[in-house]
mmCIF file of C-alpha atoms in Angstrom:
data_model
loop_
_atom_site.group_PDB
_atom_site.id
_atom_site.type_symbol
_atom_site.label_atom_id
_atom_site.label_comp_id
_atom_site.label_asym_id
_atom_site.label_seq_id
_atom_site.Cartn_x
_atom_site.Cartn_y
_atom_site.Cartn_z
ATOM 1 C CA PHE U 265 -0.015 0.117 -0.048
ATOM 2 C CA VAL U 266 3.131 2.367 -0.411
ATOM 3 C CA PHE U 267 2.385 3.210 -3.849
ATOM 4 C CA ASN U 268 -1.359 4.240 -4.382
ATOM 5 C CA ARG U 269 -2.553 2.473 -7.969
ATOM 6 C CA ASP U 270 -5.897 2.965 -7.127
ATOM 7 C CA ASN U 271 -8.214 4.503 -4.521
ATOM 8 C CA ARG U 272 -9.963 1.435 -4.243
ATOM 9 C CA ILE U 273 -6.691 0.046 -2.549
ATOM 10 C CA PHE U 274 -7.828 1.894 0.469
ATOM 11 C CA GLY U 275 -10.940 -0.358 1.217
ATOM 12 C CA GLU U 276 -8.605 -2.932 1.092
ATOM 13 C CA ALA U 277 -6.192 -1.594 3.393
ATOM 14 C CA ARG U 278 -8.527 -0.348 6.092
ATOM 15 C CA TRP U 279 -9.385 -4.231 6.819
ATOM 16 C CA GLN U 280 -6.199 -5.666 5.750
ATOM 17 C CA PHE U 281 -3.802 -3.225 8.391
ATOM 18 C CA SER U 282 -6.510 -3.454 11.141
ATOM 19 C CA ALA U 283 -6.464 -7.539 10.867
ATOM 20 C CA PHE U 284 -2.555 -7.127 10.447
ATOM 21 C CA LEU U 285 -2.232 -5.205 13.837
ATOM 22 C CA LEU U 286 -4.934 -7.697 15.402
ATOM 23 C CA GLY U 287 -3.383 -10.558 14.425
ATOM 24 C CA MET U 288 0.068 -9.158 15.668
ATOM 25 C CA GLY U 289 -1.391 -8.327 18.983
ATOM 26 C CA LEU U 290 -3.245 -11.506 19.959
ATOM 27 C CA PRO U 291 -0.049 -13.312 21.674
ATOM 28 C CA ILE U 292 0.796 -10.674 23.700
ATOM 29 C CA LEU U 293 -2.344 -11.409 26.343
ATOM 30 C CA PRO U 294 -1.581 -15.013 26.636
ATOM 31 C CA ILE U 295 2.681 -14.899 26.845
ATOM 32 C CA ALA U 296 2.103 -11.990 29.487
ATOM 33 C CA LEU U 297 -0.059 -14.655 31.590
ATOM 34 C CA ALA U 298 1.660 -17.233 30.946
ATOM 35 C CA GLY U 299 5.558 -15.394 32.331
ATOM 36 C CA GLN U 300 3.103 -13.911 35.491
ATOM 37 C CA TYR U 301 2.018 -17.723 36.025
ATOM 38 C CA LEU U 302 5.073 -19.567 35.526
ATOM 39 C CA PHE U 303 7.702 -16.516 37.132
ATOM 40 C CA ASN U 304 5.185 -14.743 39.295
ATOM 41 C CA GLU U 305 7.785 -14.993 42.260
ATOM 42 C CA GLN U 306 11.182 -14.128 40.167
ATOM 43 C CA VAL U 307 12.036 -10.525 39.050
ATOM 44 C CA PHE U 308 13.032 -9.898 35.946
ATOM 45 C CA SER U 309 11.728 -7.850 32.898
ATOM 46 C CA ALA U 310 8.742 -9.124 30.917
ATOM 47 C CA GLU U 311 10.298 -8.152 27.813
ATOM 48 C CA LEU U 312 12.098 -12.040 28.524
ATOM 49 C CA TYR U 313 9.321 -13.895 28.711
ATOM 50 C CA THR U 314 8.997 -15.092 25.319
ATOM 51 C CA LEU U 315 12.833 -16.043 25.730
ATOM 52 C CA ALA U 316 12.127 -17.610 29.216
ATOM 53 C CA ILE U 317 8.943 -19.643 28.788
ATOM 54 C CA PRO U 318 10.871 -21.853 26.074
ATOM 55 C CA LEU U 319 14.011 -22.099 28.544
ATOM 56 C CA PHE U 320 11.585 -22.906 31.214
ATOM 57 C CA ASN U 321 9.999 -25.944 29.235
ATOM 58 C CA ASP U 322 13.587 -27.220 28.304
ATOM 59 C CA ALA U 323 12.957 -25.918 24.440
ATOM 60 C CA ALA U 324 16.052 -23.929 23.927
ATOM 61 C CA TRP U 325 15.600 -24.196 20.436
ATOM 62 C CA LEU U 326 12.643 -22.337 20.352
ATOM 63 C CA SER U 327 14.609 -19.776 22.141
ATOM 64 C CA ALA U 328 16.848 -19.503 19.888
ATOM 65 C CA LEU U 329 14.214 -19.365 16.857
ATOM 66 C CA VAL U 330 12.998 -16.295 18.666
ATOM 67 C CA VAL U 331 16.317 -14.310 18.761
ATOM 68 C CA LEU U 332 16.418 -15.202 15.229
ATOM 69 C CA GLY U 333 12.866 -13.670 14.465
ATOM 70 C CA VAL U 334 13.719 -10.642 16.653
ATOM 71 C CA LEU U 335 17.047 -9.612 14.728
ATOM 72 C CA ALA U 336 15.282 -10.338 11.309
ATOM 73 C CA ALA U 337 12.521 -7.848 12.589
ATOM 74 C CA ALA U 338 14.952 -5.698 13.983
ATOM 75 C CA VAL U 339 17.560 -4.774 11.509
ATOM 76 C CA PRO U 340 15.175 -3.805 8.709
ATOM 77 C CA MET U 341 13.249 -1.690 11.601
ATOM 78 C CA ILE U 342 16.306 -0.380 11.987
ATOM 79 C CA LEU U 343 17.285 0.638 8.478
ATOM 80 C CA VAL U 344 13.933 1.785 7.286
ATOM 81 C CA ALA U 345 13.545 3.737 10.296
ATOM 82 C CA THR U 346 17.299 5.158 9.972
ATOM 83 C CA ILE U 347 17.040 5.957 6.376
ATOM 84 C CA SER U 348 13.847 7.622 5.976
ATOM 85 C CA CYS U 349 14.544 10.149 8.859
ATOM 86 C CA SER U 350 17.845 11.076 7.354
ATOM 87 C CA VAL U 351 16.007 11.818 4.101
ATOM 88 C CA MET U 352 13.162 13.608 5.812
ATOM 89 C CA LEU U 353 15.938 15.734 8.055
ATOM 90 C CA ALA U 354 17.792 16.318 4.791
ATOM 91 C CA ASN U 355 14.696 16.811 2.392
ATOM 92 C CA ASN U 356 13.125 19.014 4.902
ATOM 93 C CA VAL U 357 15.678 20.976 6.953
ATOM 94 C CA VAL U 358 18.868 20.818 5.621
ATOM 95 C CA SER U 359 18.052 21.327 1.866
ATOM 96 C CA PRO U 360 16.059 24.438 2.282
ATOM 97 C CA ILE U 361 18.522 26.192 4.538
ATOM 98 C CA TRP U 362 21.285 25.752 2.176
ATOM 99 C CA VAL U 363 19.182 27.102 -0.539
ATOM 100 C CA LYS U 364 18.393 30.044 1.651
ATOM 101 C CA ARG U 365 21.547 31.049 2.409
ATOM 102 C CA ASN U 366 22.987 30.213 -1.470
ATOM 103 C CA LEU U 367 20.208 32.322 -3.403
ATOM 104 C CA ASN U 368 23.317 33.476 -5.126
ATOM 105 C CA GLN U 369 24.183 30.206 -6.354
ATOM 106 C CA VAL U 370 27.866 30.402 -4.879
ATOM 107 C CA SER U 371 27.814 27.012 -3.421
ATOM 108 C CA PRO U 372 24.897 25.444 -5.448
ATOM 109 C CA LEU U 373 23.039 22.439 -3.783
ATOM 110 C CA THR U 374 24.087 19.728 -6.353
ATOM 111 C CA HIS U 375 23.285 15.925 -6.406
ATOM 112 C CA LYS U 376 26.969 15.056 -4.756
ATOM 113 C CA ARG U 377 26.155 17.258 -1.850
ATOM 114 C CA VAL U 378 22.596 16.338 -1.078
ATOM 115 C CA LEU U 379 23.981 12.593 -1.135
ATOM 116 C CA ASN U 380 26.703 13.713 1.301
ATOM 117 C CA ILE U 381 23.771 15.746 3.555
ATOM 118 C CA ARG U 382 22.248 12.419 3.746
ATOM 119 C CA ARG U 383 25.243 10.491 4.518
ATOM 120 C CA ILE U 384 25.935 12.686 7.428
ATOM 121 C CA THR U 385 22.509 12.654 8.702
ATOM 122 C CA ILE U 386 22.524 9.028 8.693
ATOM 123 C CA VAL U 387 25.910 8.776 10.611
ATOM 124 C CA SER U 388 24.432 11.357 13.220
ATOM 125 C CA PHE U 389 21.212 8.965 13.802
ATOM 126 C CA LEU U 390 23.102 6.127 14.241
ATOM 127 C CA ILE U 391 25.523 8.346 16.693
ATOM 128 C CA ALA U 392 22.201 9.568 18.239
ATOM 129 C CA ALA U 393 21.199 6.191 18.594
ATOM 130 C CA TYR U 394 24.130 4.513 20.077
ATOM 131 C CA VAL U 395 24.448 7.540 22.776
ATOM 132 C CA PHE U 396 21.091 6.944 23.797
ATOM 133 C CA PHE U 397 21.456 3.370 24.104
ATOM 134 C CA GLU U 398 24.662 3.538 26.147
ATOM 135 C CA TYR U 399 23.287 5.988 28.416
ATOM 136 C CA VAL U 400 19.633 5.650 28.786
ATOM 137 C CA ALA U 401 17.957 2.090 27.070
ATOM 138 C CA GLN U 402 20.299 -0.547 28.763
ATOM 139 C CA TYR U 403 19.341 0.494 32.128
ATOM 140 C CA THR U 404 15.709 0.473 31.130
ATOM 141 C CA GLU U 405 12.898 -1.109 30.359
ATOM 142 C CA LEU U 406 11.939 -0.942 26.286
ATOM 143 C CA VAL U 407 8.563 0.356 27.309
ATOM 144 C CA PHE U 408 10.577 3.115 28.937
ATOM 145 C CA SER U 409 12.276 3.912 25.631
ATOM 146 C CA GLY U 410 8.856 3.861 23.658
ATOM 147 C CA PHE U 411 7.041 6.160 26.030
ATOM 148 C CA VAL U 412 10.101 8.461 25.621
ATOM 149 C CA ALA U 413 9.535 8.492 22.259
ATOM 150 C CA LEU U 414 5.649 9.220 22.576
ATOM 151 C CA ALA U 415 6.823 11.936 24.892
ATOM 152 C CA LEU U 416 9.033 13.919 22.630
ATOM 153 C CA ILE U 417 6.515 13.881 20.017
ATOM 154 C CA THR U 418 4.100 15.152 22.448
ATOM 155 C CA GLN U 419 6.298 18.449 22.378
ATOM 156 C CA LEU U 420 4.880 19.340 18.994
ATOM 157 C CA LEU U 421 1.406 19.026 20.098
ATOM 158 C CA PRO U 422 1.160 22.813 21.679
ATOM 159 C CA SER U 423 2.506 23.963 18.487
ATOM 160 C CA PHE U 424 0.269 22.253 16.512
ATOM 161 C CA ILE U 425 -2.416 23.650 18.473
ATOM 162 C CA ALA U 426 -1.217 27.316 18.131
ATOM 163 C CA SER U 427 -0.960 26.975 14.702
ATOM 164 C CA LEU U 428 -4.566 26.076 14.554
ATOM 165 C CA TYR U 429 -6.009 28.911 16.759
ATOM 166 C CA ILE U 430 -3.379 31.561 16.733
ATOM 167 C CA GLN U 431 -3.799 33.930 13.694
ATOM 168 C CA ARG U 432 -0.611 34.687 12.861
ATOM 169 C CA PRO U 433 2.028 32.608 15.410
ATOM 170 C CA ASN U 434 5.431 33.543 15.934
ATOM 171 C CA VAL U 435 7.787 31.030 14.855
ATOM 172 C CA ILE U 436 10.604 32.149 17.332
ATOM 173 C CA ALA U 437 8.057 31.434 20.235
ATOM 174 C CA LEU U 438 6.913 27.921 18.533
ATOM 175 C CA SER U 439 10.393 26.960 18.422
ATOM 176 C CA LEU U 440 11.388 28.195 22.027
ATOM 177 C CA GLY U 441 8.372 25.931 23.289
ATOM 178 C CA ILE U 442 9.140 23.295 21.657
ATOM 179 C CA ALA U 443 12.975 23.590 22.975
ATOM 180 C CA SER U 444 11.833 24.278 26.775
ATOM 181 C CA GLY U 445 9.609 21.134 26.600
ATOM 182 C CA VAL U 446 12.614 19.026 24.939
ATOM 183 C CA THR U 447 14.991 20.404 27.588
ATOM 184 C CA VAL U 448 12.850 19.136 30.424
ATOM 185 C CA TRP U 449 13.110 15.734 28.853
ATOM 186 C CA ILE U 450 17.000 15.629 28.799
ATOM 187 C CA VAL U 451 17.237 17.081 31.942
ATOM 188 C CA TYR U 452 15.252 14.454 33.513
ATOM 189 C CA LEU U 453 17.056 11.615 31.506
ATOM 190 C CA SER U 454 20.178 12.975 31.994
ATOM 191 C CA GLY U 455 19.605 13.235 36.079
ATOM 192 C CA PHE U 456 21.224 16.854 35.866
ATOM 193 C CA PHE U 457 20.528 18.683 38.879
ATOM 194 C CA ALA U 458 19.225 15.521 40.529
ATOM 195 C CA PHE U 459 15.770 16.387 38.435
ATOM 196 C CA ASP U 460 14.375 12.885 38.571
ATOM 197 C CA GLU U 461 15.451 12.417 42.270
ATOM 198 C CA VAL U 462 13.011 15.043 42.589
ATOM 199 C CA ILE U 463 10.222 14.199 40.275
ATOM 200 C CA ILE U 464 10.562 10.600 42.081
ATOM 201 C CA SER U 465 10.411 11.681 45.478
ATOM 202 C CA TRP U 466 7.323 14.193 44.935
ATOM 203 C CA VAL U 467 4.923 11.422 43.277
ATOM 204 C CA GLY U 468 6.957 8.494 43.467
ATOM 205 C CA ALA U 469 8.426 6.234 40.768
ATOM 206 C CA GLU U 470 5.253 4.964 38.784
ATOM 207 C CA GLN U 471 4.196 8.191 37.972
ATOM 208 C CA ALA U 472 7.663 10.115 38.007
ATOM 209 C CA LEU U 473 6.910 9.598 33.584
ATOM 210 C CA PRO U 474 3.622 10.790 33.428
ATOM 211 C CA MET U 475 4.293 13.771 35.998
ATOM 212 C CA THR U 476 7.386 14.434 33.610
ATOM 213 C CA LEU U 477 5.326 14.311 30.812
ATOM 214 C CA PHE U 478 2.987 17.181 32.287
ATOM 215 C CA ILE U 479 5.593 19.560 33.385
ATOM 216 C CA SER U 480 7.238 19.038 29.867
ATOM 217 C CA THR U 481 4.035 19.684 27.825
ATOM 218 C CA GLY U 482 2.746 22.412 30.273
ATOM 219 C CA LEU U 483 6.009 24.383 30.202
ATOM 220 C CA ASN U 484 6.255 24.093 26.235
ATOM 221 C CA ALA U 485 2.289 25.905 25.934
ATOM 222 C CA PHE U 486 3.048 28.558 28.633
ATOM 223 C CA VAL U 487 6.369 29.374 26.538
ATOM 224 C CA ILE U 488 4.489 29.625 23.432
ATOM 225 C CA ALA U 489 1.857 31.535 25.127
ATOM 226 C CA ALA U 490 4.097 34.101 26.925
ATOM 227 C CA CYS U 491 6.643 34.578 23.902
ATOM 228 C CA GLN U 492 3.896 34.977 21.226
ATOM 229 C CA HIS U 493 2.478 37.832 23.673
ATOM 230 C CA TYR U 494 5.614 39.757 23.901
ATOM 231 C CA LEU U 495 7.291 39.104 20.721
ATOM 232 C CA GLN U 496 3.996 39.760 18.133
ATOM 233 C CA ALA U 497 4.563 43.307 19.278
ATOM 234 C CA LYS U 498 8.308 43.656 19.557
ATOM 235 C CA LEU U 499 9.903 41.509 16.855
ATOM 236 C CA PRO U 500 9.229 40.494 13.236
ATOM 237 C CA TYR U 501 7.838 37.180 13.083
ATOM 238 C CA TYR U 502 6.622 34.468 10.011
ATOM 239 C CA ASN U 503 3.113 33.644 9.495
ATOM 240 C CA ALA U 504 2.870 30.026 9.647
ATOM 241 C CA HIS U 505 1.018 29.924 6.520
ATOM 242 C CA SER U 506 3.227 32.333 4.385
ATOM 243 C CA GLU U 507 6.887 32.017 3.914
ATOM 244 C CA GLU U 508 7.355 35.903 3.945
ATOM 245 C CA LEU U 509 9.084 37.941 6.237
ATOM 246 C CA LYS U 510 6.069 40.106 7.889
ATOM 247 C CA TYR U 511 6.002 43.068 10.658
ATOM 248 C CA SER U 512 3.490 43.701 12.645
#
């Protein structure tokens, strides 16, 4: 369904993709229940149930098959995610900035430069992923990484809402809002200023992540509102629906 050849394909995709998601999710419940029943007294991550259950029943070959399945699924996901994200970053961020700064064609954006930009972004994504794994992911469960990813995406929500309901949102205000929300998560994950310990002591370990999400998103929205009010009368701003520089 990547290439839309006919509008009728949407009708097929609607039920086939739903059936695919349902089929992928059905084994989760019995595996989780079996793991809770077999390993109720043992303390280890529930992510290991698919490996531990076969080993518990002396079926090492099945655990080896699970490992091969994980590798077969993870490698394409890493390749597709890295390449797609690097292409989006190169096409939608780096290339437009390059073109705007070289309108006089002193350094034109050639095919070779585009390829080099994409290569650099691919390497940058891989380095960022390794740093995240080295300092965060290996000390937490997989669900934590997923929650952090969703929390970071949530930082775009205040800007999205502002773009819908504010007539001429200030780009600087939107950028500062997103940066403030992301900064809260960086401080929490890195442990700067013992921020994570303060949150945990305040609301408890189970509510630390939701509270951090609430604080980061709230600060994001507050910074957007405050900066929008202040900068609208002080500085030039970009209309979110136009590329022209306008002045209040």
